Short mmCIF file of C-alpha atoms in Angstrom, two decimals:
data_model
loop_
_atom_site.label_atom_id
_atom_site.label_comp_id
_atom_site.label_asym_id
_atom_site.label_seq_id
_atom_site.Cartn_x
_atom_site.Cartn_y
_atom_site.Cartn_z
CA MET Z 1 -90.35 91.15 66.58
CA GLY Z 2 -88.62 89.59 63.76
CA VAL Z 3 -88.65 92.65 61.63
CA PHE Z 4 -87.05 94.81 64.44
CA ALA Z 5 -84.35 92.21 64.81
CA VAL Z 6 -83.42 92.37 61.17
CA LEU Z 7 -83.47 95.99 61.09
CA ALA Z 8 -81.39 96.16 64.12
CA VAL Z 9 -78.84 93.84 62.63
CA LEU Z 10 -78.68 95.70 59.41
CA GLY Z 11 -78.88 99.18 60.24
CA GLY Z 12 -78.99 99.70 64.16
CA GLY Z 13 -81.41 102.01 65.81
CA HIS Z 14 -81.42 104.42 62.73
CA ALA Z 15 -82.87 101.67 60.79
CA ILE Z 16 -85.84 101.14 63.13
CA LEU Z 17 -86.61 104.71 63.18
CA SER Z 18 -86.45 104.92 59.50
CA PHE Z 19 -89.01 102.37 59.32
CA PHE Z 20 -91.50 104.31 60.91
CA SER Z 21 -90.41 107.64 59.38
CA SER Z 22 -93.04 109.22 57.03
CA PRO Z 23 -91.93 109.77 53.34
CA PRO Z 24 -90.09 113.17 52.35
CA PRO Z 25 -92.44 116.11 51.95
CA GLY Z 26 -93.35 116.99 48.53
CA PRO Z 27 -92.79 120.32 46.94
CA SER Z 28 -94.03 123.42 49.07
CA GLU Z 29 -96.63 125.92 47.67
CA ASP Z 30 -93.66 128.43 47.60
CA SER Z 31 -91.39 126.29 45.54
CA THR Z 32 -94.33 125.33 43.07
CA THR Z 33 -95.02 129.05 42.82
CA ARG Z 34 -91.39 129.80 42.19
CA ILE Z 35 -91.17 127.11 39.85
CA ILE Z 36 -94.18 128.43 37.62
CA ALA Z 37 -92.86 132.04 37.89
CA HIS Z 38 -89.43 130.95 36.31
CA GLU Z 39 -91.07 128.84 33.75
CA GLN Z 40 -93.02 131.84 32.35
CA LEU Z 41 -90.02 134.08 32.56
CA ALA Z 42 -87.96 131.69 30.61
CA GLN Z 43 -90.78 131.01 27.93
CA SER Z 44 -91.06 134.65 27.55
CA TYR Z 45 -87.37 135.43 27.08
CA ALA Z 46 -86.90 132.47 25.04
CA ARG Z 47 -89.60 133.61 22.60
CA ASP Z 48 -88.27 137.24 22.46
CA PHE Z 49 -84.68 135.94 21.71
CA VAL Z 50 -85.66 133.68 18.96
CA VAL Z 51 -87.84 136.26 17.13
CA THR Z 52 -85.12 138.97 17.77
CA TYR Z 53 -82.41 136.69 16.65
CA LEU Z 54 -83.91 135.27 13.51
CA SER Z 55 -84.80 138.89 12.22
CA ALA Z 56 -81.41 140.53 13.13
CA THR Z 57 -79.21 141.89 10.45
CA SER Z 58 -75.24 142.43 10.53
CA GLY Z 59 -74.31 144.99 12.66
CA GLN Z 60 -77.04 144.37 15.23
CA GLN Z 61 -74.75 142.04 17.40
CA ASP Z 62 -75.06 144.70 20.40
CA LYS Z 63 -78.70 144.05 20.02
CA LEU Z 64 -78.27 140.06 20.66
CA ALA Z 65 -75.82 140.79 23.48
CA GLU Z 66 -78.94 141.35 25.60
CA TYR Z 67 -79.62 137.55 25.35
CA VAL Z 68 -76.45 135.75 24.76
CA SER Z 69 -72.73 136.17 25.35
CA SER Z 70 -70.85 138.07 22.95
CA GLY Z 71 -68.29 135.24 22.76
CA GLN Z 72 -70.77 133.22 20.67
CA GLN Z 73 -69.77 132.89 16.96
CA VAL Z 74 -72.46 134.88 15.06
CA THR Z 75 -72.99 135.50 11.46
CA LEU Z 76 -75.88 137.73 10.33
CA PRO Z 77 -77.44 138.43 7.05
CA SER Z 78 -77.43 141.88 5.40
CA ILE Z 79 -81.33 141.77 4.88
CA GLY Z 80 -83.33 140.49 7.95
CA ARG Z 81 -85.90 138.11 7.73
CA GLN Z 82 -89.59 138.74 8.48
CA ILE Z 83 -90.59 136.57 11.60
CA THR Z 84 -93.90 136.37 12.88
CA ASP Z 85 -96.20 134.44 15.30
CA GLY Z 86 -93.69 133.40 17.81
CA GLN Z 87 -95.18 130.94 20.11
CA VAL Z 88 -93.73 128.79 22.74
CA VAL Z 89 -94.84 125.11 22.13
CA TYR Z 90 -92.65 123.42 24.84
CA ALA Z 91 -90.86 124.16 27.91
CA ALA Z 92 -88.95 121.96 30.47
CA ARG Z 93 -86.70 122.52 33.46
CA MET Z 94 -83.60 120.57 32.74
CA SER Z 95 -81.54 121.25 35.95
CA ALA Z 96 -82.00 123.39 39.15
CA SER Z 97 -80.09 124.53 42.19
CA GLU Z 98 -81.33 126.73 45.10
CA ALA Z 99 -80.49 129.93 43.26
CA LEU Z 100 -80.47 128.82 39.51
CA ASP Z 101 -82.76 127.09 37.01
CA VAL Z 102 -82.08 125.83 33.39
CA TRP Z 103 -84.79 125.74 31.23
CA THR Z 104 -85.18 124.16 27.56
CA VAL Z 105 -87.59 126.07 25.56
CA THR Z 106 -89.18 125.20 22.03
CA VAL Z 107 -90.54 128.38 20.00
CA SER Z 108 -92.40 128.18 16.63
CA VAL Z 109 -92.19 131.10 14.40
CA ARG Z 110 -93.50 131.87 10.89
CA VAL Z 111 -90.54 132.77 8.38
CA ALA Z 112 -91.87 134.79 5.56
CA LYS Z 113 -90.63 134.14 2.10
CA GLY Z 114 -90.05 137.51 0.01
CA ALA Z 115 -93.15 139.72 -0.09
CA ALA Z 116 -95.51 136.90 1.12
CA ILE Z 117 -97.42 137.16 4.33
CA GLY Z 118 -97.24 134.41 6.90
CA GLY Z 119 -94.68 132.03 5.93
CA ASP Z 120 -93.62 128.34 6.65
CA LYS Z 121 -93.77 127.37 10.35
CA GLN Z 122 -90.24 126.47 11.91
CA PHE Z 123 -89.34 125.45 15.45
CA TYR Z 124 -86.05 126.52 17.30
CA ARG Z 125 -84.88 125.55 20.74
CA VAL Z 126 -82.89 127.47 23.12
CA ALA Z 127 -81.53 126.97 26.60
CA VAL Z 128 -82.33 129.68 29.17
CA SER Z 129 -80.90 130.02 32.87
CA VAL Z 130 -83.00 131.94 35.59
CA ALA Z 131 -81.54 133.27 38.58
CA ASP Z 132 -83.26 135.72 40.68
CA GLY Z 133 -85.28 137.15 38.08
CA ARG Z 134 -82.02 137.58 35.68
CA LEU Z 135 -82.31 135.58 32.47
CA ARG Z 136 -79.72 134.48 29.92
CA ALA Z 137 -79.64 132.24 26.95
CA LEU Z 138 -76.78 129.66 26.98
CA SER Z 139 -76.24 129.48 23.30
CA LEU Z 140 -77.59 130.48 20.00
CA PRO Z 141 -80.88 128.82 18.92
CA GLU Z 142 -81.09 125.54 17.28
CA VAL Z 143 -83.67 124.57 14.67
CA VAL Z 144 -85.66 121.41 15.28
CA GLY Z 145 -88.54 119.26 14.02
CA PRO Z 146 -92.34 119.97 15.05
CA PRO Z 147 -93.66 118.14 18.06
CA LEU Z 148 -94.37 114.72 17.45
CA ARG Z 149 -98.19 113.66 16.90
CA GLY Z 150 -99.50 112.19 19.93
CA ASP Z 151 -101.69 109.04 20.38
CA ASP Z 152 -105.61 108.99 19.98
CA LEU Z 153 -107.31 107.68 23.05
CA MET Z 154 -110.45 105.46 22.69
CA LEU Z 155 -113.49 107.28 23.86
CA GLY Z 156 -116.16 105.46 25.94
CA TYR Z 157 -119.24 106.10 23.69
CA GLN Z 158 -119.89 102.81 22.17
CA THR Z 159 -123.47 103.34 20.72
CA THR Z 160 -124.91 105.44 17.85
CA CYS Z 161 -128.22 106.67 19.13
CA SER Z 162 -130.99 107.16 16.29
CA PRO Z 163 -133.09 110.52 15.97
CA ASP Z 164 -135.96 109.21 18.03
CA THR Z 165 -134.10 108.09 21.11
CA PRO Z 166 -134.39 110.21 24.54
CA LEU Z 167 -130.73 111.17 24.39
CA THR Z 168 -130.67 112.24 20.86
CA GLN Z 169 -134.00 114.35 21.33
CA VAL Z 170 -132.63 116.20 24.20
CA ALA Z 171 -128.98 116.79 22.88
CA ALA Z 172 -130.83 118.30 19.62
CA GLY Z 173 -132.95 120.40 21.52
CA PHE Z 174 -130.54 121.44 24.36
CA LEU Z 175 -127.84 122.55 21.64
CA ALA Z 176 -130.47 124.51 19.56
CA ALA Z 177 -131.35 126.54 22.65
CA TYR Z 178 -127.85 126.88 23.88
CA ALA Z 179 -126.03 128.00 20.78
CA ALA Z 180 -128.77 129.15 18.31
CA GLY Z 181 -131.25 130.62 20.63
CA ASN Z 182 -133.85 128.20 19.49
CA GLY Z 183 -135.95 127.56 22.67
CA ASP Z 184 -135.79 127.75 26.29
CA VAL Z 185 -132.37 126.29 27.58
CA ALA Z 186 -133.91 125.65 30.87
CA ARG Z 187 -136.10 123.03 29.60
CA TYR Z 188 -133.16 120.87 29.03
CA VAL Z 189 -130.70 121.28 32.05
CA THR Z 190 -130.85 120.38 35.60
CA PRO Z 191 -131.48 123.05 37.98
CA ASP Z 192 -127.70 123.04 39.42
CA SER Z 193 -126.01 122.68 36.21
CA GLY Z 194 -125.21 126.46 36.05
CA ILE Z 195 -125.65 126.28 32.10
CA THR Z 196 -127.15 129.08 30.47
CA ALA Z 197 -127.54 130.01 26.69
CA LEU Z 198 -124.90 131.91 24.71
CA HIS Z 199 -125.89 135.57 24.26
CA PRO Z 200 -125.52 136.85 21.41
CA SER Z 201 -126.12 133.43 19.89
CA PRO Z 202 -123.28 132.47 17.60
CA TYR Z 203 -125.37 130.37 15.12
CA SER Z 204 -128.60 130.25 13.60
CA ALA Z 205 -129.15 126.55 13.64
CA MET Z 206 -127.58 123.46 15.22
CA ASP Z 207 -128.19 120.26 13.14
CA VAL Z 208 -127.52 117.21 15.09
CA ALA Z 209 -125.39 114.71 12.73
CA THR Z 210 -124.67 112.07 15.39
CA VAL Z 211 -125.13 111.38 18.93
CA MET Z 212 -122.93 108.60 20.38
CA ALA Z 213 -123.55 107.49 23.95
CA ASP Z 214 -122.20 104.84 26.54
CA ASP Z 215 -125.74 103.68 27.16
CA SER Z 216 -126.49 100.81 24.94
CA GLY Z 217 -130.23 101.68 25.35
CA CYS Z 218 -129.91 105.42 24.24
CA GLY Z 219 -131.85 106.58 27.44
CA ALA Z 220 -134.54 103.87 27.04
CA SER Z 221 -133.84 102.59 30.54
CA SER Z 222 -130.75 103.86 32.42
CA ALA Z 223 -130.46 106.72 34.75
CA THR Z 224 -127.14 108.59 33.73
CA ALA Z 225 -125.52 108.71 30.34
CA HIS Z 226 -122.55 110.18 28.84
CA VAL Z 227 -123.20 111.65 25.43
CA LEU Z 228 -121.17 113.12 22.46
CA ALA Z 229 -123.23 115.02 20.22
CA SER Z 230 -121.69 115.92 16.87
CA VAL Z 231 -123.20 118.89 15.14
CA ASN Z 232 -123.27 120.98 11.86
CA PRO Z 233 -123.83 124.46 12.93
CA LYS Z 234 -125.19 127.32 10.55
CA ALA Z 235 -124.03 130.83 10.64
CA ASP Z 236 -124.91 133.90 8.58
CA GLY Z 237 -127.11 131.70 6.12
CA GLY Z 238 -124.23 129.29 5.43
CA VAL Z 239 -122.72 125.99 6.89
CA ALA Z 240 -120.08 126.51 9.69
CA PRO Z 241 -117.46 124.01 10.73
CA SER Z 242 -118.58 120.93 12.66
CA LEU Z 243 -118.46 120.95 16.32
CA ALA Z 244 -118.74 118.07 19.13
CA PHE Z 245 -120.16 118.66 22.74
CA PRO Z 246 -119.39 116.02 25.13
CA LEU Z 247 -122.49 115.92 27.74
CA THR Z 248 -123.31 114.37 30.91
CA MET Z 249 -127.11 113.52 31.07
CA VAL Z 250 -129.33 112.38 34.04
CA ARG Z 251 -132.95 111.20 34.19
CA THR Z 252 -134.94 112.56 36.93
CA GLY Z 253 -138.63 111.89 37.43
CA GLY Z 254 -138.76 110.29 34.02
CA GLN Z 255 -137.22 113.23 32.28
CA TRP Z 256 -133.76 113.50 30.58
CA GLN Z 257 -131.57 116.54 31.21
CA VAL Z 258 -128.28 117.86 30.72
CA GLN Z 259 -126.34 117.79 33.86
CA ALA Z 260 -122.87 119.01 32.64
CA MET Z 261 -121.27 120.07 29.57
CA ASP Z 262 -117.86 118.18 30.19
CA SER Z 263 -114.56 119.72 29.47
CA VAL Z 264 -113.10 116.28 28.23
CA PRO Z 265 -114.78 113.59 26.32
CA TYR Z 266 -115.74 110.39 28.21
CA LEU Z 267 -112.81 108.09 28.01
CA ARG Z 268 -112.67 104.21 27.96
CA SER Z 269 -111.49 102.86 31.28
CA PRO Z 270 -108.80 101.78 31.70
CA MET Z 271 -107.51 104.55 29.27
CA THR Z 272 -106.55 102.94 26.02
CA VAL Z 273 -104.59 104.07 22.90
CA VAL Z 274 -106.08 103.67 19.54
CA THR Z 275 -104.14 101.66 17.08
CA GLY Z 276 -104.84 101.58 13.29
CA GLN Z 277 -106.46 98.39 13.58
CA GLN Z 278 -108.53 99.34 16.58
CA ALA Z 279 -109.64 102.46 14.85
CA GLY Z 280 -110.89 100.51 11.80
CA ARG Z 281 -112.70 97.98 14.08
CA ASP Z 282 -114.25 100.59 15.85
CA ALA Z 283 -115.55 102.62 12.91
CA ALA Z 284 -116.92 99.43 11.30
CA ALA Z 285 -118.76 98.48 14.69
CA ALA Z 286 -120.21 102.10 14.92
CA SER Z 287 -121.54 102.09 11.53
CA SER Z 288 -123.29 98.69 11.86
CA ALA Z 289 -124.54 98.91 15.24
CA ALA Z 290 -128.19 98.71 15.64
CA LYS Z 291 -129.76 102.09 16.50
CA PRO Z 292 -131.84 101.62 19.59
CA THR Z 293 -135.38 103.10 19.64
CA ALA Z 294 -137.25 104.40 22.67
CA SER Z 295 -140.61 106.00 23.30
CA ALA Z 296 -141.07 109.90 22.88
CA VAL Z 297 -138.83 111.74 25.43
CA GLN Z 298 -140.23 113.91 27.81
CA VAL Z 299 -138.70 117.48 28.29
CA PRO Z 300 -139.68 119.79 31.16
CA PRO Z 301 -142.15 122.76 30.38
CA ALA Z 302 -140.71 125.90 29.41
CA THR Z 303 -139.96 128.19 32.25
CA GLN Z 304 -141.33 132.02 32.46
CA ASN Z 305 -138.61 134.62 31.91
#
């Protein structure tokens, strides 16, 4: 009763009712769909505007009037520049009302130098208003710097597994079957994984370089493990760029199998940003870590096709 008395004194009956009221509802499905649609419109419009503007020549002010007010002070070169590879790298809604949104969009382009193909990558930002499907640039583009490099996150794989451990053997056999067509992939995956081999096989071989795991025993005694397998593929008789496969493995009936090909590597919990000192310590720890060994791994027999 003390709480109600305080609420009544401070705000009357309205305060008491507010005490029990639910929080305001979040955005509806319709409003979310509208925002996404407006973002896509703003991105496409900004990309076209930046490419058109940077490649325009004197006498093409009418062409630019489709995007920006003719009241803008515009000076254009007599010879247009070759602009290619326009891509949106960032977009954000800056303000909104019931009928109008304002978006800021950053577009990357390649500006050719002379007769050279391609060119240096540059970034331009432009503000775009969106109202009932009608779009307009609020000003001419401005050149900006590239997006800042993000932070590295610490992964949860803390043990380097030797070639004779169960996790390494299953990872090697699975990836050889999955991406190089060497073996039956069904031997290495759980029945409910939904994983099938790639056809046609993009590589001729998958040489495993390292296998990292969150299981310190590398499959000797645990029932579940997160694994990061780094491989050196071969294609067309030569070495292809290295690849990394985050996998979830489970042991069922004494047999290790791949349960999932993870879309995101296994992260340390709580999420941790890697600093320069941490990266050095982790690399040293990984290189000096003992390589666990285990008895020969069991792999399910091949299935009949």
